[in-house]
PDB file of C-alpha atoms and ligand atoms in Angstrom:
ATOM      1  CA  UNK S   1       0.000   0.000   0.000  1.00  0.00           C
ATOM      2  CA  UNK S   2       1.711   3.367  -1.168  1.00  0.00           C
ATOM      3  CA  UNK S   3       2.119   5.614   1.575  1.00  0.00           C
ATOM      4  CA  UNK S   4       2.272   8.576   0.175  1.00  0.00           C
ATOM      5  CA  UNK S   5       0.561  10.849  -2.615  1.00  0.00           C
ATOM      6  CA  UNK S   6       1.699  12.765  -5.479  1.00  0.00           C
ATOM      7  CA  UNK S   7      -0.620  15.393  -7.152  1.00  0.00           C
ATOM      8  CA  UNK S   8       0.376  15.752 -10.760  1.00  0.00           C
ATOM      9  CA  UNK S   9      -0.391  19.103 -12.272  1.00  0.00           C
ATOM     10  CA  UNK S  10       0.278  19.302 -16.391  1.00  0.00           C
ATOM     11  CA  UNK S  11      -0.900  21.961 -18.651  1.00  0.00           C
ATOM     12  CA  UNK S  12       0.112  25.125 -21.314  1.00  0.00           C
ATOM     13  CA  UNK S  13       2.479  27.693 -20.754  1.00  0.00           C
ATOM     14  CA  UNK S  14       1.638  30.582 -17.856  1.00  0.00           C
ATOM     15  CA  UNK S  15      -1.614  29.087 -17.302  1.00  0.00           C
ATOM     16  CA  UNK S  16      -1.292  29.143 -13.469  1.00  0.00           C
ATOM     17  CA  UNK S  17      -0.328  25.496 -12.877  1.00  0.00           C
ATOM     18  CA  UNK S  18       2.474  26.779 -10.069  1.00  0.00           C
ATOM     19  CA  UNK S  19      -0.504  29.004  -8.553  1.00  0.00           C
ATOM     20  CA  UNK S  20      -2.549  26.521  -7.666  1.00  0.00           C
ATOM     21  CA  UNK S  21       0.135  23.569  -7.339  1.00  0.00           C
ATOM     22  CA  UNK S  22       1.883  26.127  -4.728  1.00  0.00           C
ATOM     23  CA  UNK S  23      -1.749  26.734  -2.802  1.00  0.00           C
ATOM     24  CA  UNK S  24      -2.234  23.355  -2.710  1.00  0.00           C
ATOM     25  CA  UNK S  25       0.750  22.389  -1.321  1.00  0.00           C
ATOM     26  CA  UNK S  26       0.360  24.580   1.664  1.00  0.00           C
ATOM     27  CA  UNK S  27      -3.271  24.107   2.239  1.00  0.00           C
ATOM     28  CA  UNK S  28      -2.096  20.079   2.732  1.00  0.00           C
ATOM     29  CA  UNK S  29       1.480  20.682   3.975  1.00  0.00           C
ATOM     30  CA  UNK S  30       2.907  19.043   1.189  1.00  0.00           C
ATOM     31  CA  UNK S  31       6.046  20.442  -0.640  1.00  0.00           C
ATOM     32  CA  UNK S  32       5.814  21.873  -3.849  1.00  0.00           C
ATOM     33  CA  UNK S  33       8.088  20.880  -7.026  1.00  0.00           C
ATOM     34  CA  UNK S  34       8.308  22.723 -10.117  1.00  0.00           C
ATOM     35  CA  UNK S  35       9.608  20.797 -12.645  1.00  0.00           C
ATOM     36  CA  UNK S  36       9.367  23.557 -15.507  1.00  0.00           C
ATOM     37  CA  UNK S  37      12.674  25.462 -13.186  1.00  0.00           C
ATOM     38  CA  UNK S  38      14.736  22.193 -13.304  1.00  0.00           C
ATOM     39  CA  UNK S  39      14.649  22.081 -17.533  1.00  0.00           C
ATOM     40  CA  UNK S  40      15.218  26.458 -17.011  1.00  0.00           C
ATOM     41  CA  UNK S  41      17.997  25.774 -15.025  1.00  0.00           C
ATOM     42  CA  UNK S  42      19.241  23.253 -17.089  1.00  0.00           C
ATOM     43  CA  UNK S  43      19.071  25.561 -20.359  1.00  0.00           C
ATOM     44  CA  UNK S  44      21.134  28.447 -17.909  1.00  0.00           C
ATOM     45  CA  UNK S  45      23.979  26.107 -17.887  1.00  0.00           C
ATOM     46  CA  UNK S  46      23.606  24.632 -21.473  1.00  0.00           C
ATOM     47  CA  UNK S  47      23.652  28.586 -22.439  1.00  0.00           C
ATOM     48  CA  UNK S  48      26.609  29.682 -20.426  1.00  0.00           C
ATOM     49  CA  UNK S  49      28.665  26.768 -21.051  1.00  0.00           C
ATOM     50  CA  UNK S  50      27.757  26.695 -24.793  1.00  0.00           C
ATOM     51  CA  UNK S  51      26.889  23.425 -24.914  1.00  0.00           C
ATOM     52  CA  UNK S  52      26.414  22.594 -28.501  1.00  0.00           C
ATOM     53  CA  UNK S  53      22.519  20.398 -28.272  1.00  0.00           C
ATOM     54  CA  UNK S  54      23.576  18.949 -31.689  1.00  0.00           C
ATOM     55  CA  UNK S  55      26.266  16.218 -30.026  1.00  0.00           C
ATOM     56  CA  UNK S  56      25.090  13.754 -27.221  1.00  0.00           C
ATOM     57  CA  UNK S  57      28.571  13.678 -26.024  1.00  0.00           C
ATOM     58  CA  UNK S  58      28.442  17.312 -24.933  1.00  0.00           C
ATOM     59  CA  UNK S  59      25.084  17.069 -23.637  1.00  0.00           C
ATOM     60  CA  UNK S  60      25.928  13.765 -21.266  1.00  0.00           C
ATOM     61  CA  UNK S  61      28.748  15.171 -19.768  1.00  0.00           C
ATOM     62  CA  UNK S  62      27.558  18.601 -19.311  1.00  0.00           C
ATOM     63  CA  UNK S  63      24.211  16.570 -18.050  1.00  0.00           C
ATOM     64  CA  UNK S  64      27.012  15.024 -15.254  1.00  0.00           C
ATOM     65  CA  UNK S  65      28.342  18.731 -14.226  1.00  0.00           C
ATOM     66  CA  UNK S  66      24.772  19.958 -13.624  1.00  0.00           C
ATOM     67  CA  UNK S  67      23.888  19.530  -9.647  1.00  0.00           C
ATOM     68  CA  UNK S  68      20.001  20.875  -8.897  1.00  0.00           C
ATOM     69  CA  UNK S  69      18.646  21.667  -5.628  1.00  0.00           C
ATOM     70  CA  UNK S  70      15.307  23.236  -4.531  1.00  0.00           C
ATOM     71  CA  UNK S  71      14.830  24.994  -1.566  1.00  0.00           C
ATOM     72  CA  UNK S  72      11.424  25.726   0.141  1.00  0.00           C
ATOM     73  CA  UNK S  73      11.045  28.819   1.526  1.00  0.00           C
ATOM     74  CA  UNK S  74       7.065  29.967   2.015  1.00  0.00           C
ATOM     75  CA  UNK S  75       5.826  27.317  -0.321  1.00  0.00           C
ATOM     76  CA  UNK S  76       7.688  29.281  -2.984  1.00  0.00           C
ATOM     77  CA  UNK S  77       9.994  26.893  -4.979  1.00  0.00           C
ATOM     78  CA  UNK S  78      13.260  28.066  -5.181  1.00  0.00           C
ATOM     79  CA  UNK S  79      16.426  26.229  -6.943  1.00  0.00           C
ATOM     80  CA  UNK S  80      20.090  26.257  -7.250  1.00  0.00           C
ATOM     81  CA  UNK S  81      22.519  25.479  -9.981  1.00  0.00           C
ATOM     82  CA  UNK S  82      25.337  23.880  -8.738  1.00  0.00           C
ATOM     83  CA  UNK S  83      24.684  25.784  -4.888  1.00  0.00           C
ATOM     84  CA  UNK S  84      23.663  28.991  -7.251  1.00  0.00           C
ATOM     85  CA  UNK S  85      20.127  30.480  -6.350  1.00  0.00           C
ATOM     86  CA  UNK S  86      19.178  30.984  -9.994  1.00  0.00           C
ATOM     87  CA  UNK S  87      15.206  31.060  -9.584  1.00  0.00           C
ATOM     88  CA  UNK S  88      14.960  34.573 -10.991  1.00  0.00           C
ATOM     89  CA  UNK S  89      16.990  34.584 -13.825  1.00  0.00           C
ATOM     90  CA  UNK S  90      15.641  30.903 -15.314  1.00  0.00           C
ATOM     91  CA  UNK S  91      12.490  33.214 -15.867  1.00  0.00           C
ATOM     92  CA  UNK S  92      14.060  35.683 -18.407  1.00  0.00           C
ATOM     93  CA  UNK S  93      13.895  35.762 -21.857  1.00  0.00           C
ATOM     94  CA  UNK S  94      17.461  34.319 -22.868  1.00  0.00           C
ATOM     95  CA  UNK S  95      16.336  31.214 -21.135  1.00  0.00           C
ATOM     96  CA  UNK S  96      12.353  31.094 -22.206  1.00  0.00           C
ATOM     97  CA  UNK S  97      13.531  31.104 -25.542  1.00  0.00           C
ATOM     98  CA  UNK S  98      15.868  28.379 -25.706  1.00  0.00           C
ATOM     99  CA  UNK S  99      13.895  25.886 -22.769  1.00  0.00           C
ATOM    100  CA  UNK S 100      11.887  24.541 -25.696  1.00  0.00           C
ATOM    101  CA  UNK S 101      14.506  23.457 -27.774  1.00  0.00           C
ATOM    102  CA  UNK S 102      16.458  22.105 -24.443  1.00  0.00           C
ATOM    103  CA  UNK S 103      13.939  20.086 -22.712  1.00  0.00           C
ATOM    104  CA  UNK S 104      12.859  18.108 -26.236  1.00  0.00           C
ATOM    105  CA  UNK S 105      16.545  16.377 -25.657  1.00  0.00           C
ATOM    106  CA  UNK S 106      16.175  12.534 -25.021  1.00  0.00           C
ATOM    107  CA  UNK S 107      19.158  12.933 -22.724  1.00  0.00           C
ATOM    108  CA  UNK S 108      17.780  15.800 -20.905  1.00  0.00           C
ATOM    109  CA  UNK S 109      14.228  14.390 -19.981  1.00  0.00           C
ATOM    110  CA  UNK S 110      15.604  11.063 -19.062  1.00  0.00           C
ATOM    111  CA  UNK S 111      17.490  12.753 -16.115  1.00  0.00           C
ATOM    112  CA  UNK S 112      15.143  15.013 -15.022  1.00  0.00           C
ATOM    113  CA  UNK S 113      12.524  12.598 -15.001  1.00  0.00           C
ATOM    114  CA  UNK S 114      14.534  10.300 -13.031  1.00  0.00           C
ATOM    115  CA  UNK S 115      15.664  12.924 -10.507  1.00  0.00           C
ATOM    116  CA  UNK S 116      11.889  13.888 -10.385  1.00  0.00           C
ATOM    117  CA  UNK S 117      10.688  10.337  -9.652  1.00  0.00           C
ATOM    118  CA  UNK S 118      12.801   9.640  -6.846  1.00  0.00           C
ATOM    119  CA  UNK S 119      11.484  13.090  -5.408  1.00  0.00           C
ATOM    120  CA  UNK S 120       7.624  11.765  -5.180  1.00  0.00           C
ATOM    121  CA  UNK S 121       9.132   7.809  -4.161  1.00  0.00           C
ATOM    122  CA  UNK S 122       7.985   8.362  -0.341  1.00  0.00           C
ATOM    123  CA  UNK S 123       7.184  12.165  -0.132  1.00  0.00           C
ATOM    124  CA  UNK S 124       3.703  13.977  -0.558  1.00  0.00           C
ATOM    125  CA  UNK S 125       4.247  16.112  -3.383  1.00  0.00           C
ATOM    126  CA  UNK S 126       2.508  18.500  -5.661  1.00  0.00           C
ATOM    127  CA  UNK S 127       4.278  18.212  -9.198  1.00  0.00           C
ATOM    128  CA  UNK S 128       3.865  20.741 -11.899  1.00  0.00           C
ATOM    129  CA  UNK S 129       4.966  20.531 -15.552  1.00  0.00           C
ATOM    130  CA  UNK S 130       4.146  19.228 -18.807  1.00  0.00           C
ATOM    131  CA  UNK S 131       4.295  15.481 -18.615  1.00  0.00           C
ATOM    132  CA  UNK S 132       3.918  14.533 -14.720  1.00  0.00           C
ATOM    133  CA  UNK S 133       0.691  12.952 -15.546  1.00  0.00           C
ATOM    134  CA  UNK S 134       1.686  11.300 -18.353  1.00  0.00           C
ATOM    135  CA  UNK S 135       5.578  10.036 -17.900  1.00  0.00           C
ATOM    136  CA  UNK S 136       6.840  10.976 -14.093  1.00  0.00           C
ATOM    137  CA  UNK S 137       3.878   9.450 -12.711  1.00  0.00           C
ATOM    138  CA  UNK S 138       1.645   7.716 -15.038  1.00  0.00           C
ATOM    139  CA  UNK S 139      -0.407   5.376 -11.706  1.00  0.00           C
ATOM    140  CA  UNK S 140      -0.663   9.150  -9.457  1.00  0.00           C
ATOM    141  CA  UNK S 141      -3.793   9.087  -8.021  1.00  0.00           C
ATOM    142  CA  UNK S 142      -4.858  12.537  -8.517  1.00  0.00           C
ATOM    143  CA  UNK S 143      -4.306  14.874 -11.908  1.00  0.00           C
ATOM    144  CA  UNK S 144      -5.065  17.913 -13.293  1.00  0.00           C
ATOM    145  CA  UNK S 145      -4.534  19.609 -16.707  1.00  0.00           C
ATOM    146  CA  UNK S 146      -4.577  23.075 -16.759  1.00  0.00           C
ATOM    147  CA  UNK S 147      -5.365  25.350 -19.431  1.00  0.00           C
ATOM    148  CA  UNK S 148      -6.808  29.103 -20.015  1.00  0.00           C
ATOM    149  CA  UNK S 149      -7.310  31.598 -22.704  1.00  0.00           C
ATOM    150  CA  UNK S 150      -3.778  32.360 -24.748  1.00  0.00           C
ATOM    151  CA  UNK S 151      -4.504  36.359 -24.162  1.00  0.00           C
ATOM    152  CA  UNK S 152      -5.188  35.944 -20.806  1.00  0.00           C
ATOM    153  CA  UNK S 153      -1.935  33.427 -20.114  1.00  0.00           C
ATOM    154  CA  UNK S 154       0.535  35.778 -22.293  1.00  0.00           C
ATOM    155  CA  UNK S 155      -0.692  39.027 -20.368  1.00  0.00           C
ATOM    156  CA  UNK S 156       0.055  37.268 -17.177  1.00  0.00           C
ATOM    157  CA  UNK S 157       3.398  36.510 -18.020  1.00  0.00           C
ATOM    158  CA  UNK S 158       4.390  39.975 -19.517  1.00  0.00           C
ATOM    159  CA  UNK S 159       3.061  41.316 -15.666  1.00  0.00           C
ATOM    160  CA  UNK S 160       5.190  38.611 -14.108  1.00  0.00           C
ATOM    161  CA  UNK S 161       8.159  39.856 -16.184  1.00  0.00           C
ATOM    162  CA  UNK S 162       7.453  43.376 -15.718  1.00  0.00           C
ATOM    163  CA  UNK S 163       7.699  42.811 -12.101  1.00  0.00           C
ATOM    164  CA  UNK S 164      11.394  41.417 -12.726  1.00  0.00           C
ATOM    165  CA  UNK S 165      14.409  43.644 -13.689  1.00  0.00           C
ATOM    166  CA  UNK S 166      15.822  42.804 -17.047  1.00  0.00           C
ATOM    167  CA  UNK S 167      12.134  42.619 -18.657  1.00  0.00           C
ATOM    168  CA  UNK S 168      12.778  44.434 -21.700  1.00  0.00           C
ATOM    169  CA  UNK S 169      10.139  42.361 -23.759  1.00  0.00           C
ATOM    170  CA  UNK S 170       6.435  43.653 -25.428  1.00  0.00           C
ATOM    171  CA  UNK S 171       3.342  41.984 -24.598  1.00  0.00           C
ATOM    172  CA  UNK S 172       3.620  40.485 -28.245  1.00  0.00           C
ATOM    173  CA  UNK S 173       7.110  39.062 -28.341  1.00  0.00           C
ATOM    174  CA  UNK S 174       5.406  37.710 -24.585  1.00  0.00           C
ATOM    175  CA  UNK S 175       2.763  36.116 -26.637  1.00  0.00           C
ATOM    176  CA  UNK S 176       4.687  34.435 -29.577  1.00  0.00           C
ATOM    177  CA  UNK S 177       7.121  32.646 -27.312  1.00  0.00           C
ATOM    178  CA  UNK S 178       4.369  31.291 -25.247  1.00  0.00           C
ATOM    179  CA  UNK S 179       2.621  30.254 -28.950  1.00  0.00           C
ATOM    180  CA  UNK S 180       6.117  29.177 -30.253  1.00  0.00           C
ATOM    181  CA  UNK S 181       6.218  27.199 -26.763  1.00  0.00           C
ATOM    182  CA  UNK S 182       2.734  25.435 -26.790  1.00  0.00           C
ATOM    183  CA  UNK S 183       3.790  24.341 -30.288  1.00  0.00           C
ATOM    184  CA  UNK S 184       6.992  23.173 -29.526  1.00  0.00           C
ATOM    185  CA  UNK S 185       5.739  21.307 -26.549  1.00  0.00           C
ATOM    186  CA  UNK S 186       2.695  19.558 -27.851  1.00  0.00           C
ATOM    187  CA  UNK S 187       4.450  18.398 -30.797  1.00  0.00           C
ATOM    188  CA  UNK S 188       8.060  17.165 -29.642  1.00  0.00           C
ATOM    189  CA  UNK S 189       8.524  13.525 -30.078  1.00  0.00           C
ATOM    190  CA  UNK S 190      10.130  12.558 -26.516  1.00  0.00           C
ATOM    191  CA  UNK S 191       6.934  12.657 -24.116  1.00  0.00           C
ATOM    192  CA  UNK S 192       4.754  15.746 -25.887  1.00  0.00           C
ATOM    193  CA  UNK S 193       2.516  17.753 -23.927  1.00  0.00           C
ATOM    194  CA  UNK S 194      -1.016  15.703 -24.012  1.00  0.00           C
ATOM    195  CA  UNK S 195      -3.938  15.663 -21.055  1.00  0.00           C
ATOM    196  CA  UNK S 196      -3.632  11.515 -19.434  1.00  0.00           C
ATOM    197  CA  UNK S 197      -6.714  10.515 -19.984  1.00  0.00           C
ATOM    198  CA  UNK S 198      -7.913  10.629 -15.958  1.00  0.00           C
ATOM    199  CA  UNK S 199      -6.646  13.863 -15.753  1.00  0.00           C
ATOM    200  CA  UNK S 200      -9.448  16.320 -14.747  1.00  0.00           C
ATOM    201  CA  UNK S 201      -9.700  19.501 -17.217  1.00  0.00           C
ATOM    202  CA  UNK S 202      -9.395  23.008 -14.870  1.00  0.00           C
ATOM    203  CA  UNK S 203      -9.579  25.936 -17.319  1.00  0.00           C
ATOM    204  CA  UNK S 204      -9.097  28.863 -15.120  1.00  0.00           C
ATOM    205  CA  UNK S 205      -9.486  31.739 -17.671  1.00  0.00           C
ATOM    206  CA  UNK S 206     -12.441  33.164 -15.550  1.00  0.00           C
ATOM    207  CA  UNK S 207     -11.633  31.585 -12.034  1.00  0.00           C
ATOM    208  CA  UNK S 208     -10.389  33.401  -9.455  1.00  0.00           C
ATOM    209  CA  UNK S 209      -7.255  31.535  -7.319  1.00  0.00           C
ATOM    210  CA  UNK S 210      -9.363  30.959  -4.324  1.00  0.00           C
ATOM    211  CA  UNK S 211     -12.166  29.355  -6.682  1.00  0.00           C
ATOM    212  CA  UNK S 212      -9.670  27.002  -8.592  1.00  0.00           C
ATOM    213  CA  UNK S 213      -8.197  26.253  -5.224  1.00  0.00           C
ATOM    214  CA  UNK S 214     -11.635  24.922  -3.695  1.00  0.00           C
ATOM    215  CA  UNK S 215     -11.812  23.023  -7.412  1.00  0.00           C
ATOM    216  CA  UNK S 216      -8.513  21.172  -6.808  1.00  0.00           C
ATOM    217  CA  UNK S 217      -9.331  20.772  -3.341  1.00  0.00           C
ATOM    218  CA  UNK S 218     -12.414  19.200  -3.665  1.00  0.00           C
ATOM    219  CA  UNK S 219     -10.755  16.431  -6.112  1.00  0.00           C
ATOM    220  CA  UNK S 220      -7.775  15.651  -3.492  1.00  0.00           C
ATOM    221  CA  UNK S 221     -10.002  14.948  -0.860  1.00  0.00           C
ATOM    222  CA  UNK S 222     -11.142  11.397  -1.483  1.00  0.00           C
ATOM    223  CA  UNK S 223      -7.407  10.798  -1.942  1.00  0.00           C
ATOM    224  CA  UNK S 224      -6.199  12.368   1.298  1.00  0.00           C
ATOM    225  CA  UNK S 225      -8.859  10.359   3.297  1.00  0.00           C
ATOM    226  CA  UNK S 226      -7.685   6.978   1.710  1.00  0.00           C
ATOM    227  CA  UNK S 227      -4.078   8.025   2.078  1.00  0.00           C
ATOM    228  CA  UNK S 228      -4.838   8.672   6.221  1.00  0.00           C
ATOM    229  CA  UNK S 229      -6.893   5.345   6.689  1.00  0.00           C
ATOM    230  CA  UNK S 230      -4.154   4.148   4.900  1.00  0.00           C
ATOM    231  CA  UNK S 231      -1.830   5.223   7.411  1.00  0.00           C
ATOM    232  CA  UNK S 232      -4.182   4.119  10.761  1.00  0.00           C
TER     233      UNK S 232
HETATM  234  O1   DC V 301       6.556  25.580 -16.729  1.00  0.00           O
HETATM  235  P1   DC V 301       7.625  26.402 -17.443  1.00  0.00           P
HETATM  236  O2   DC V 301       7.068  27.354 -18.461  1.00  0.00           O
HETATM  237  O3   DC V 301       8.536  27.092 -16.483  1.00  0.00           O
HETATM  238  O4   DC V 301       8.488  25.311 -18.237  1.00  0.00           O
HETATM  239  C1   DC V 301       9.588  25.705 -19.014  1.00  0.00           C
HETATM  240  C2   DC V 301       9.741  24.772 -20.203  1.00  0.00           C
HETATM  241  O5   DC V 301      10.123  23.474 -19.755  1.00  0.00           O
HETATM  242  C3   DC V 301       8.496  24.598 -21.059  1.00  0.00           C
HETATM  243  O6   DC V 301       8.623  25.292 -22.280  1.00  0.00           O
HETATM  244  C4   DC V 301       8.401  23.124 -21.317  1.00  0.00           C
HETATM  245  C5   DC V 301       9.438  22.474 -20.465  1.00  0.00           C
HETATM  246  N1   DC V 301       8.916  21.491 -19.519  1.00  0.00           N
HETATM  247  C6   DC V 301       8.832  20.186 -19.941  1.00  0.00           C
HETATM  248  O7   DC V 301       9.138  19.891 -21.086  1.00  0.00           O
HETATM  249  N2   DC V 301       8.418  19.225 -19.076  1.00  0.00           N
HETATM  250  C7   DC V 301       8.067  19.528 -17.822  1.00  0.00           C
HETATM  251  N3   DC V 301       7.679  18.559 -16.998  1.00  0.00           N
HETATM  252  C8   DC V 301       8.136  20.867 -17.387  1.00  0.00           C
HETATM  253  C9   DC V 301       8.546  21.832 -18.267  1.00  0.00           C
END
């Protein structure tokens, strides 16, 4: 009998997965993992490194030289680069643009998916991304895919950024990366974007957080009774 649960949260581009992956998480005091940062901070290092994505070779070893941490702090997901606190600067533009390209690399999902596996083996965990439901962890017990209006999505991002230094980006270069992103990730050959079929469809283009909070909540709960009988 597993002893622990993992909450799989897929879904588009800056539709608000980490929002409500991040309120869930502390509404059930469970931690929060965002596996979008790990392929960012894997693209940092592929960027300043210049690894070349064309040769395996490169990409194994650099793969070996990469060393990722996250650190809770408030339920916010924070995450180092080899002991480097590089949560803020994953989120720029030099990175968003080249994340596509970096985490449709056999070599580069096989790792993370492995380091993210062992992360939900005994923990309770709340998992965001784009293929938790489908490839992490196919048998979780509870999933969601996430999606919302592509206006809506891109003008949240372009306020996230604005509230960053180094935003120096329009609302419509905002929007084509997030339409060059949904492309690239619904139609990459090593584990595409796609809903698992018993994931349950939360399109939050007119929710408020609180509202799509009570949503997810009120899916977990069957789940979080089983898991404590479970436990008795
Ligand atoms: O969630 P995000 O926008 O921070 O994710 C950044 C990129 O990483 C996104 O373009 C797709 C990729 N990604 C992925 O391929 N698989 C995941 N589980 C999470 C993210």
């Amino acid at each position: 009998m597993k002893k622990n649960l993992v909450i799989a949260i897929d879904g588009y581009s800056s539709c608000g997965k980490s929002t409500v992956a991040k309120a869930l998480a502390k509404h059930l005091n469970f931690i929060y993992i965002d596996s979008g940062a790990m392929y960012r901070a894997v693209t940092l290092f592929f960027i300043n490194n210049k690894v070349d994505t064309a040769h395996d070779k490169q990409i194994a070893e650099a793969l070996q030289q990469i060393e990722l941490n996250f650190h809770a702090r408030d339920y916010q997901s924070h995450i180092t680069l080899n002991g480097k606190e590089v949560s803020d600067e994953i989120r720029l533009m030099p990175v968003s643009e080249k994340v596509s390209d970096v985490s449709a690399l056999k070599l580069v999902r096989h790792e993370m998916v492995k380091q993210q596996q062992r992360m939900g083996t005994f923990k309770n965990i709340v998992m965001d991304g784009r293929d938790i439901g489908t490839a992490v962890f196919p048998d979780a017990p509870v999933k969601f895919f996430m999606t919302a209006d592509p206006n809506i999505r891109a003008e949240r991002r372009f306020r996230e950024l604005e509230n960053k230094r180094g935003n120096l980006v329009t609302l419509e270069e905002v929007f084509e990366n997030l339409a060059h992103r949904d492309y690239a990730d619904t139609t990459r050959k090593e584990s595409p974007l796609t809903r698992a079929e018993d994931a349950i469809i939360l399109d939050n283009t007119n929710l408020t957080e609180a509202e799509q909070l009570t949503f997810a909540l009120d899916k977990v709960m069957p789940f979080l009774s089983a898991l404590k009988d479970s436990l008795l």
